[in-house]
Amino acid sequence: VIEKVQIEYQVETELVRSTIETSLFEAVADIGESSELAIRLADIFAWDIDFIRDIRVGDTFQAVVEKRYREGQPAGYGRILAAEFTNRGETFQAFLYRDGDRRADYFDAEGQSLRKAFLKAPLSFSRISSGFTMRRFHPITKTWKSHPAIDYAAPSGTPIKSIGDGIIIKKGYTRGNGNYIKIRHNSSYETLYLHMKGFARGIAQGKRVAQGQTIGYVGSTGLATGPHLCFRMRKNGAPVNPQRVKAPSVKPVSAENLADFKAKASIFAASLADQQPVKTVKMRSADTTLIE
């Protein structure tokens, strides 16, 4: 007889904070936390901060994090209830909230969604090896030509994410581009992902993809000197610099729940300002997603 039973964890909230000296991963490790926390923080602020090019020494972060325990032993993280990231002097805040029947998501203190139409970058962690320019010396063809793209150098096999919801309108291979995917996001914007090592499972022309979904993996197919992603963006058919596109936010907290959200967010905002955790100890099953 097999029975599925929800695991009950003891959940304690804790305020974690650190200052970046080299990287977000090292800043998290310096305070004894797992790399999972770094990845989740990067995911929360992915629409406002490009963790490839924007991070600077002296940037700070803090977060109210649930830590789970099972029979007295650590059992991973629960939810990040609130977070704050100061990047190059600008502070971004995120508060987890479930607005009616919508899924729980992150909003700023005014109830505006952190989620935007486009992610800031198609890779979580990497470096830019070549920027957007109309004149660049090509390392293989040895000619000067435009490079209306951003090249992200990363290890072969690094997952590549679609920066927005859309439909795959082309998937294939050419001598110059190698394995590539072209996605139409709406009536104006298209993105291209070139030189892939391969495609993610289930990816095919005509398929709909979600923002943040893995569509392929970094490689060096086509005309490439090493593993990297050549990322291009077009608006109404003309190339645009992805780093200068101002993506609109998705729906904010509804008017009927805005007062409730602000009341709850203010508790966590005060916790971040005082650098003190919201004190809670409770039992919770693994699938609970509501903020009480």
mmCIF file of C-alpha atoms in Angstrom:
data_model
loop_
_atom_site.group_PDB
_atom_site.id
_atom_site.type_symbol
_atom_site.label_atom_id
_atom_site.label_comp_id
_atom_site.label_asym_id
_atom_site.label_seq_id
_atom_site.Cartn_x
_atom_site.Cartn_y
_atom_site.Cartn_z
ATOM 1 C CA VAL A 1 0.000 0.000 0.000
ATOM 2 C CA ILE A 2 1.425 3.375 -1.049
ATOM 3 C CA GLU A 3 0.232 6.605 0.499
ATOM 4 C CA LYS A 4 1.354 10.158 -0.302
ATOM 5 C CA VAL A 5 1.651 12.327 2.813
ATOM 6 C CA GLN A 6 2.779 15.941 2.953
ATOM 7 C CA ILE A 7 6.065 16.331 4.820
ATOM 8 C CA GLU A 8 5.741 18.613 7.823
ATOM 9 C CA TYR A 9 8.673 20.924 8.473
ATOM 10 C CA GLN A 10 9.445 23.226 11.334
ATOM 11 C CA VAL A 11 9.973 26.591 9.659
ATOM 12 C CA GLU A 12 11.930 29.468 11.170
ATOM 13 C CA THR A 13 12.463 32.845 9.527
ATOM 14 C CA GLU A 14 15.897 34.395 9.521
ATOM 15 C CA LEU A 15 17.336 37.641 8.194
ATOM 16 C CA VAL A 16 20.452 37.052 6.103
ATOM 17 C CA ARG A 17 22.577 39.869 4.719
ATOM 18 C CA SER A 18 25.974 40.408 3.143
ATOM 19 C CA THR A 19 28.125 42.782 1.085
ATOM 20 C CA ILE A 20 29.553 41.788 -2.283
ATOM 21 C CA GLU A 21 33.338 41.830 -2.534
ATOM 22 C CA THR A 22 33.761 39.617 -5.597
ATOM 23 C CA SER A 23 30.505 37.908 -6.582
ATOM 24 C CA LEU A 24 27.012 37.164 -5.323
ATOM 25 C CA PHE A 25 27.921 33.476 -4.885
ATOM 26 C CA GLU A 26 30.918 34.298 -2.691
ATOM 27 C CA ALA A 27 28.946 36.856 -0.669
ATOM 28 C CA VAL A 28 26.342 34.197 0.085
ATOM 29 C CA ALA A 29 29.013 31.600 0.915
ATOM 30 C CA ASP A 30 30.763 34.081 3.231
ATOM 31 C CA ILE A 31 27.747 34.082 5.549
ATOM 32 C CA GLY A 32 27.477 30.303 5.532
ATOM 33 C CA GLU A 33 24.544 30.032 3.142
ATOM 34 C CA SER A 34 24.036 27.727 0.147
ATOM 35 C CA SER A 35 24.507 28.716 -3.493
ATOM 36 C CA GLU A 36 20.789 27.972 -3.889
ATOM 37 C CA LEU A 37 20.087 31.223 -2.063
ATOM 38 C CA ALA A 38 22.238 33.187 -4.534
ATOM 39 C CA ILE A 39 20.373 31.683 -7.478
ATOM 40 C CA ARG A 40 16.979 32.435 -5.958
ATOM 41 C CA LEU A 41 17.923 36.040 -5.170
ATOM 42 C CA ALA A 42 19.135 36.479 -8.745
ATOM 43 C CA ASP A 43 15.831 35.069 -10.010
ATOM 44 C CA ILE A 44 13.810 37.506 -7.880
ATOM 45 C CA PHE A 45 15.634 40.587 -9.179
ATOM 46 C CA ALA A 46 16.344 39.268 -12.696
ATOM 47 C CA TRP A 47 14.066 41.879 -14.306
ATOM 48 C CA ASP A 48 15.832 44.870 -12.732
ATOM 49 C CA ILE A 49 19.435 43.761 -12.273
ATOM 50 C CA ASP A 50 21.676 42.137 -14.864
ATOM 51 C CA PHE A 51 23.799 39.900 -12.634
ATOM 52 C CA ILE A 52 26.298 39.521 -15.477
ATOM 53 C CA ARG A 53 27.203 43.182 -15.978
ATOM 54 C CA ASP A 54 25.596 45.285 -13.220
ATOM 55 C CA ILE A 55 27.108 43.817 -10.031
ATOM 56 C CA ARG A 56 29.706 46.004 -8.304
ATOM 57 C CA VAL A 57 31.950 45.674 -5.252
ATOM 58 C CA GLY A 58 30.070 47.162 -2.312
ATOM 59 C CA ASP A 59 26.607 46.107 -3.485
ATOM 60 C CA THR A 60 24.570 44.724 -0.585
ATOM 61 C CA PHE A 61 21.622 42.407 -0.111
ATOM 62 C CA GLN A 62 19.428 41.180 2.707
ATOM 63 C CA ALA A 63 16.525 38.789 2.749
ATOM 64 C CA VAL A 64 13.944 37.379 5.146
ATOM 65 C CA VAL A 65 14.270 33.667 4.458
ATOM 66 C CA GLU A 66 12.393 30.661 5.745
ATOM 67 C CA LYS A 67 14.683 27.858 6.869
ATOM 68 C CA ARG A 68 13.169 24.407 7.136
ATOM 69 C CA TYR A 69 14.008 21.744 9.726
ATOM 70 C CA ARG A 70 12.967 18.107 9.839
ATOM 71 C CA GLU A 71 13.410 16.206 13.081
ATOM 72 C CA GLY A 72 15.829 18.861 14.272
ATOM 73 C CA GLN A 73 18.028 18.743 11.154
ATOM 74 C CA PRO A 74 18.313 21.441 8.456
ATOM 75 C CA ALA A 75 16.161 20.576 5.418
ATOM 76 C CA GLY A 76 16.784 23.412 2.986
ATOM 77 C CA TYR A 77 15.132 26.753 2.375
ATOM 78 C CA GLY A 78 11.455 27.558 2.321
ATOM 79 C CA ARG A 79 10.257 30.815 0.843
ATOM 80 C CA ILE A 80 12.089 34.133 0.559
ATOM 81 C CA LEU A 81 9.407 36.354 2.101
ATOM 82 C CA ALA A 82 11.121 39.677 1.439
ATOM 83 C CA ALA A 83 14.402 40.812 -0.061
ATOM 84 C CA GLU A 84 16.362 43.962 -0.691
ATOM 85 C CA PHE A 85 19.260 44.445 -3.109
ATOM 86 C CA THR A 86 21.288 47.646 -3.409
ATOM 87 C CA ASN A 87 23.062 47.777 -6.757
ATOM 88 C CA ARG A 88 25.287 50.729 -7.707
ATOM 89 C CA GLY A 89 23.501 52.934 -5.172
ATOM 90 C CA GLU A 90 19.956 52.021 -6.230
ATOM 91 C CA THR A 91 17.863 49.897 -3.867
ATOM 92 C CA PHE A 92 15.323 47.353 -5.069
ATOM 93 C CA GLN A 93 12.838 45.657 -2.752
ATOM 94 C CA ALA A 94 10.699 42.559 -3.219
ATOM 95 C CA PHE A 95 7.802 41.272 -1.119
ATOM 96 C CA LEU A 96 6.151 37.920 -1.707
ATOM 97 C CA TYR A 97 2.363 38.130 -1.936
ATOM 98 C CA ARG A 98 -0.510 36.096 -3.332
ATOM 99 C CA ASP A 99 -3.078 38.364 -4.939
ATOM 100 C CA GLY A 100 -6.398 36.533 -4.901
ATOM 101 C CA ASP A 101 -6.331 33.559 -7.256
ATOM 102 C CA ARG A 102 -3.038 34.616 -8.860
ATOM 103 C CA ARG A 103 0.096 32.682 -7.999
ATOM 104 C CA ALA A 104 2.302 34.077 -5.255
ATOM 105 C CA ASP A 105 4.780 36.540 -6.750
ATOM 106 C CA TYR A 106 7.085 39.418 -5.869
ATOM 107 C CA PHE A 107 6.049 43.074 -5.790
ATOM 108 C CA ASP A 108 7.725 46.310 -4.737
ATOM 109 C CA ALA A 109 6.505 48.385 -1.795
ATOM 110 C CA GLU A 110 3.879 50.118 -3.960
ATOM 111 C CA GLY A 111 2.434 46.855 -5.235
ATOM 112 C CA GLN A 112 4.053 46.985 -8.680
ATOM 113 C CA SER A 113 5.140 43.599 -9.989
ATOM 114 C CA LEU A 114 8.873 42.923 -10.238
ATOM 115 C CA ARG A 115 8.087 40.692 -13.190
ATOM 116 C CA LYS A 116 8.623 42.458 -16.525
ATOM 117 C CA ALA A 117 7.899 41.546 -20.125
ATOM 118 C CA PHE A 118 11.593 40.680 -20.623
ATOM 119 C CA LEU A 119 14.417 39.421 -18.437
ATOM 120 C CA LYS A 120 17.546 41.556 -18.364
ATOM 121 C CA ALA A 121 19.677 38.697 -19.703
ATOM 122 C CA PRO A 122 19.223 35.167 -21.150
ATOM 123 C CA LEU A 123 21.912 33.671 -18.872
ATOM 124 C CA SER A 124 21.989 33.821 -15.086
ATOM 125 C CA PHE A 125 25.742 34.189 -14.576
ATOM 126 C CA SER A 126 28.349 34.802 -17.265
ATOM 127 C CA ARG A 127 30.338 37.695 -18.743
ATOM 128 C CA ILE A 128 29.897 39.884 -21.809
ATOM 129 C CA SER A 129 32.663 39.184 -24.318
ATOM 130 C CA SER A 130 31.416 41.528 -27.044
ATOM 131 C CA GLY A 131 28.866 44.332 -26.881
ATOM 132 C CA PHE A 132 26.308 45.884 -29.207
ATOM 133 C CA THR A 133 28.076 47.904 -31.911
ATOM 134 C CA MET A 134 27.680 48.856 -35.563
ATOM 135 C CA ARG A 135 31.404 48.321 -36.238
ATOM 136 C CA ARG A 136 33.442 45.379 -34.952
ATOM 137 C CA PHE A 137 36.443 43.454 -36.309
ATOM 138 C CA HIS A 138 35.260 39.864 -36.750
ATOM 139 C CA PRO A 139 37.843 37.457 -35.219
ATOM 140 C CA ILE A 140 37.211 34.728 -37.823
ATOM 141 C CA THR A 141 36.392 36.493 -41.104
ATOM 142 C CA LYS A 142 38.965 39.255 -40.333
ATOM 143 C CA THR A 143 36.612 41.921 -41.651
ATOM 144 C CA TRP A 144 34.894 44.930 -40.132
ATOM 145 C CA LYS A 145 31.131 44.512 -39.823
ATOM 146 C CA SER A 146 28.249 45.414 -37.570
ATOM 147 C CA HIS A 147 27.574 43.388 -34.426
ATOM 148 C CA PRO A 148 23.996 44.247 -33.382
ATOM 149 C CA ALA A 149 24.101 41.706 -30.564
ATOM 150 C CA ILE A 150 25.420 40.949 -27.098
ATOM 151 C CA ASP A 151 27.876 38.052 -26.793
ATOM 152 C CA TYR A 152 27.806 36.232 -23.444
ATOM 153 C CA ALA A 153 30.851 34.053 -22.801
ATOM 154 C CA ALA A 154 29.964 31.047 -20.653
ATOM 155 C CA PRO A 155 31.006 27.401 -20.224
ATOM 156 C CA SER A 156 29.717 24.996 -22.836
ATOM 157 C CA GLY A 157 26.404 23.528 -21.728
ATOM 158 C CA THR A 158 25.268 26.539 -19.673
ATOM 159 C CA PRO A 159 21.433 26.757 -19.894
ATOM 160 C CA ILE A 160 20.018 29.530 -22.090
ATOM 161 C CA LYS A 161 16.659 31.029 -21.094
ATOM 162 C CA SER A 162 14.019 32.733 -23.198
ATOM 163 C CA ILE A 163 13.856 36.332 -21.961
ATOM 164 C CA GLY A 164 10.091 36.448 -22.440
ATOM 165 C CA ASP A 165 6.952 34.511 -23.312
ATOM 166 C CA GLY A 166 6.683 33.801 -27.017
ATOM 167 C CA ILE A 167 6.502 31.381 -29.926
ATOM 168 C CA ILE A 168 9.489 29.737 -31.611
ATOM 169 C CA ILE A 169 9.250 30.842 -35.234
ATOM 170 C CA LYS A 170 12.581 29.363 -36.353
ATOM 171 C CA LYS A 171 14.829 26.600 -35.081
ATOM 172 C CA GLY A 172 17.707 25.287 -37.145
ATOM 173 C CA TYR A 173 21.337 25.478 -38.203
ATOM 174 C CA THR A 174 23.340 27.713 -40.532
ATOM 175 C CA ARG A 175 27.064 27.842 -41.233
ATOM 176 C CA GLY A 176 27.406 31.254 -39.599
ATOM 177 C CA ASN A 177 24.900 31.044 -36.747
ATOM 178 C CA GLY A 178 25.308 27.378 -35.846
ATOM 179 C CA ASN A 179 22.348 25.995 -33.912
ATOM 180 C CA TYR A 180 19.935 28.861 -33.377
ATOM 181 C CA ILE A 181 16.428 29.750 -32.215
ATOM 182 C CA LYS A 182 14.275 32.736 -33.125
ATOM 183 C CA ILE A 183 11.352 33.685 -30.857
ATOM 184 C CA ARG A 184 8.521 36.113 -31.560
ATOM 185 C CA HIS A 185 7.317 37.694 -28.312
ATOM 186 C CA ASN A 186 4.593 39.999 -29.582
ATOM 187 C CA SER A 187 3.772 42.108 -32.623
ATOM 188 C CA SER A 188 6.929 44.192 -32.118
ATOM 189 C CA TYR A 189 9.739 42.149 -30.535
ATOM 190 C CA GLU A 190 11.744 39.112 -31.638
ATOM 191 C CA THR A 191 14.868 37.587 -30.076
ATOM 192 C CA LEU A 192 17.553 35.316 -31.541
ATOM 193 C CA TYR A 193 19.888 32.908 -29.727
ATOM 194 C CA LEU A 194 22.900 31.737 -31.767
ATOM 195 C CA HIS A 195 25.803 29.226 -31.604
ATOM 196 C CA MET A 196 23.991 26.804 -29.305
ATOM 197 C CA LYS A 197 25.504 23.462 -28.445
ATOM 198 C CA GLY A 198 22.035 21.950 -28.622
ATOM 199 C CA PHE A 199 18.368 22.502 -27.904
ATOM 200 C CA ALA A 200 16.394 21.734 -24.760
ATOM 201 C CA ARG A 201 14.040 18.762 -24.806
ATOM 202 C CA GLY A 202 10.677 19.519 -26.381
ATOM 203 C CA ILE A 203 11.848 22.673 -28.151
ATOM 204 C CA ALA A 204 10.445 22.829 -31.689
ATOM 205 C CA GLN A 205 9.323 25.371 -34.247
ATOM 206 C CA GLY A 206 5.781 26.532 -33.502
ATOM 207 C CA LYS A 207 6.049 25.710 -29.786
ATOM 208 C CA ARG A 208 5.147 28.315 -27.177
ATOM 209 C CA VAL A 209 7.807 29.025 -24.537
ATOM 210 C CA ALA A 210 7.554 30.781 -21.186
ATOM 211 C CA GLN A 211 9.764 33.512 -19.794
ATOM 212 C CA GLY A 212 12.779 31.950 -18.082
ATOM 213 C CA GLN A 213 12.269 28.562 -19.761
ATOM 214 C CA THR A 214 15.461 26.788 -20.834
ATOM 215 C CA ILE A 215 15.507 26.621 -24.634
ATOM 216 C CA GLY A 216 19.058 25.427 -25.282
ATOM 217 C CA TYR A 217 22.652 25.325 -24.114
ATOM 218 C CA VAL A 218 25.732 27.455 -24.707
ATOM 219 C CA GLY A 219 28.051 26.101 -27.394
ATOM 220 C CA SER A 220 30.380 27.156 -30.203
ATOM 221 C CA THR A 221 28.594 25.913 -33.331
ATOM 222 C CA GLY A 222 28.868 27.968 -36.525
ATOM 223 C CA LEU A 223 31.435 30.763 -36.790
ATOM 224 C CA ALA A 224 32.560 31.000 -33.159
ATOM 225 C CA THR A 225 35.982 31.149 -31.520
ATOM 226 C CA GLY A 226 34.747 29.612 -28.275
ATOM 227 C CA PRO A 227 31.619 28.775 -26.276
ATOM 228 C CA HIS A 228 29.304 31.769 -26.021
ATOM 229 C CA LEU A 229 25.759 32.921 -26.707
ATOM 230 C CA CYS A 230 25.215 35.559 -29.381
ATOM 231 C CA PHE A 231 21.955 37.213 -28.305
ATOM 232 C CA ARG A 232 20.040 39.520 -30.646
ATOM 233 C CA MET A 233 16.849 41.512 -30.275
ATOM 234 C CA ARG A 234 14.727 43.148 -32.953
ATOM 235 C CA LYS A 235 11.878 45.629 -32.730
ATOM 236 C CA ASN A 236 9.659 45.901 -35.786
ATOM 237 C CA GLY A 237 12.359 44.079 -37.740
ATOM 238 C CA ALA A 238 15.214 46.453 -36.837
ATOM 239 C CA PRO A 239 18.031 45.503 -34.426
ATOM 240 C CA VAL A 240 17.918 47.128 -30.976
ATOM 241 C CA ASN A 241 20.338 47.041 -28.066
ATOM 242 C CA PRO A 242 18.802 44.609 -25.516
ATOM 243 C CA GLN A 243 20.415 46.525 -22.656
ATOM 244 C CA ARG A 244 18.481 49.683 -23.526
ATOM 245 C CA VAL A 245 15.025 48.169 -23.890
ATOM 246 C CA LYS A 246 12.677 49.355 -21.128
ATOM 247 C CA ALA A 247 10.328 46.436 -20.552
ATOM 248 C CA PRO A 248 6.907 47.149 -19.019
ATOM 249 C CA SER A 249 5.832 45.460 -15.789
ATOM 250 C CA VAL A 250 3.041 42.926 -15.653
ATOM 251 C CA LYS A 251 -0.128 43.471 -13.592
ATOM 252 C CA PRO A 252 0.328 45.097 -10.162
ATOM 253 C CA VAL A 253 -1.486 44.017 -7.004
ATOM 254 C CA SER A 254 -5.216 44.403 -7.587
ATOM 255 C CA ALA A 255 -6.970 47.473 -6.165
ATOM 256 C CA GLU A 256 -9.118 45.323 -3.886
ATOM 257 C CA ASN A 257 -6.078 43.704 -2.232
ATOM 258 C CA LEU A 258 -3.666 46.643 -2.325
ATOM 259 C CA ALA A 259 -4.339 47.815 1.241
ATOM 260 C CA ASP A 260 -3.861 44.265 2.554
ATOM 261 C CA PHE A 261 -0.622 43.923 0.617
ATOM 262 C CA LYS A 262 0.786 47.235 1.864
ATOM 263 C CA ALA A 263 -0.052 46.380 5.465
ATOM 264 C CA LYS A 264 1.796 43.061 5.246
ATOM 265 C CA ALA A 265 4.684 44.433 3.176
ATOM 266 C CA SER A 266 5.241 47.216 5.726
ATOM 267 C CA ILE A 267 5.999 44.606 8.397
ATOM 268 C CA PHE A 268 8.785 43.140 6.293
ATOM 269 C CA ALA A 269 9.978 46.571 5.159
ATOM 270 C CA ALA A 270 10.418 47.512 8.815
ATOM 271 C CA SER A 271 12.281 44.258 9.407
ATOM 272 C CA LEU A 272 14.702 45.055 6.573
ATOM 273 C CA ALA A 273 15.140 48.649 7.781
ATOM 274 C CA ASP A 274 15.838 47.517 11.351
ATOM 275 C CA GLN A 275 17.941 44.598 10.124
ATOM 276 C CA GLN A 276 15.940 42.315 12.376
ATOM 277 C CA PRO A 277 14.037 39.205 11.265
ATOM 278 C CA VAL A 278 10.289 38.852 11.577
ATOM 279 C CA LYS A 279 10.125 36.368 14.448
ATOM 280 C CA THR A 280 8.026 33.349 13.538
ATOM 281 C CA VAL A 281 8.322 29.677 14.312
ATOM 282 C CA LYS A 282 5.639 27.406 12.868
ATOM 283 C CA MET A 283 4.869 24.046 11.391
ATOM 284 C CA ARG A 284 4.155 24.052 7.688
ATOM 285 C CA SER A 285 3.736 21.421 4.999
ATOM 286 C CA ALA A 286 6.002 21.586 1.973
ATOM 287 C CA ASP A 287 3.393 22.858 -0.478
ATOM 288 C CA THR A 288 2.068 25.901 1.438
ATOM 289 C CA THR A 289 2.504 29.116 -0.584
ATOM 290 C CA LEU A 290 0.417 31.777 1.154
ATOM 291 C CA ILE A 291 1.835 34.639 3.151
ATOM 292 C CA GLU A 292 -0.087 34.781 6.410
#
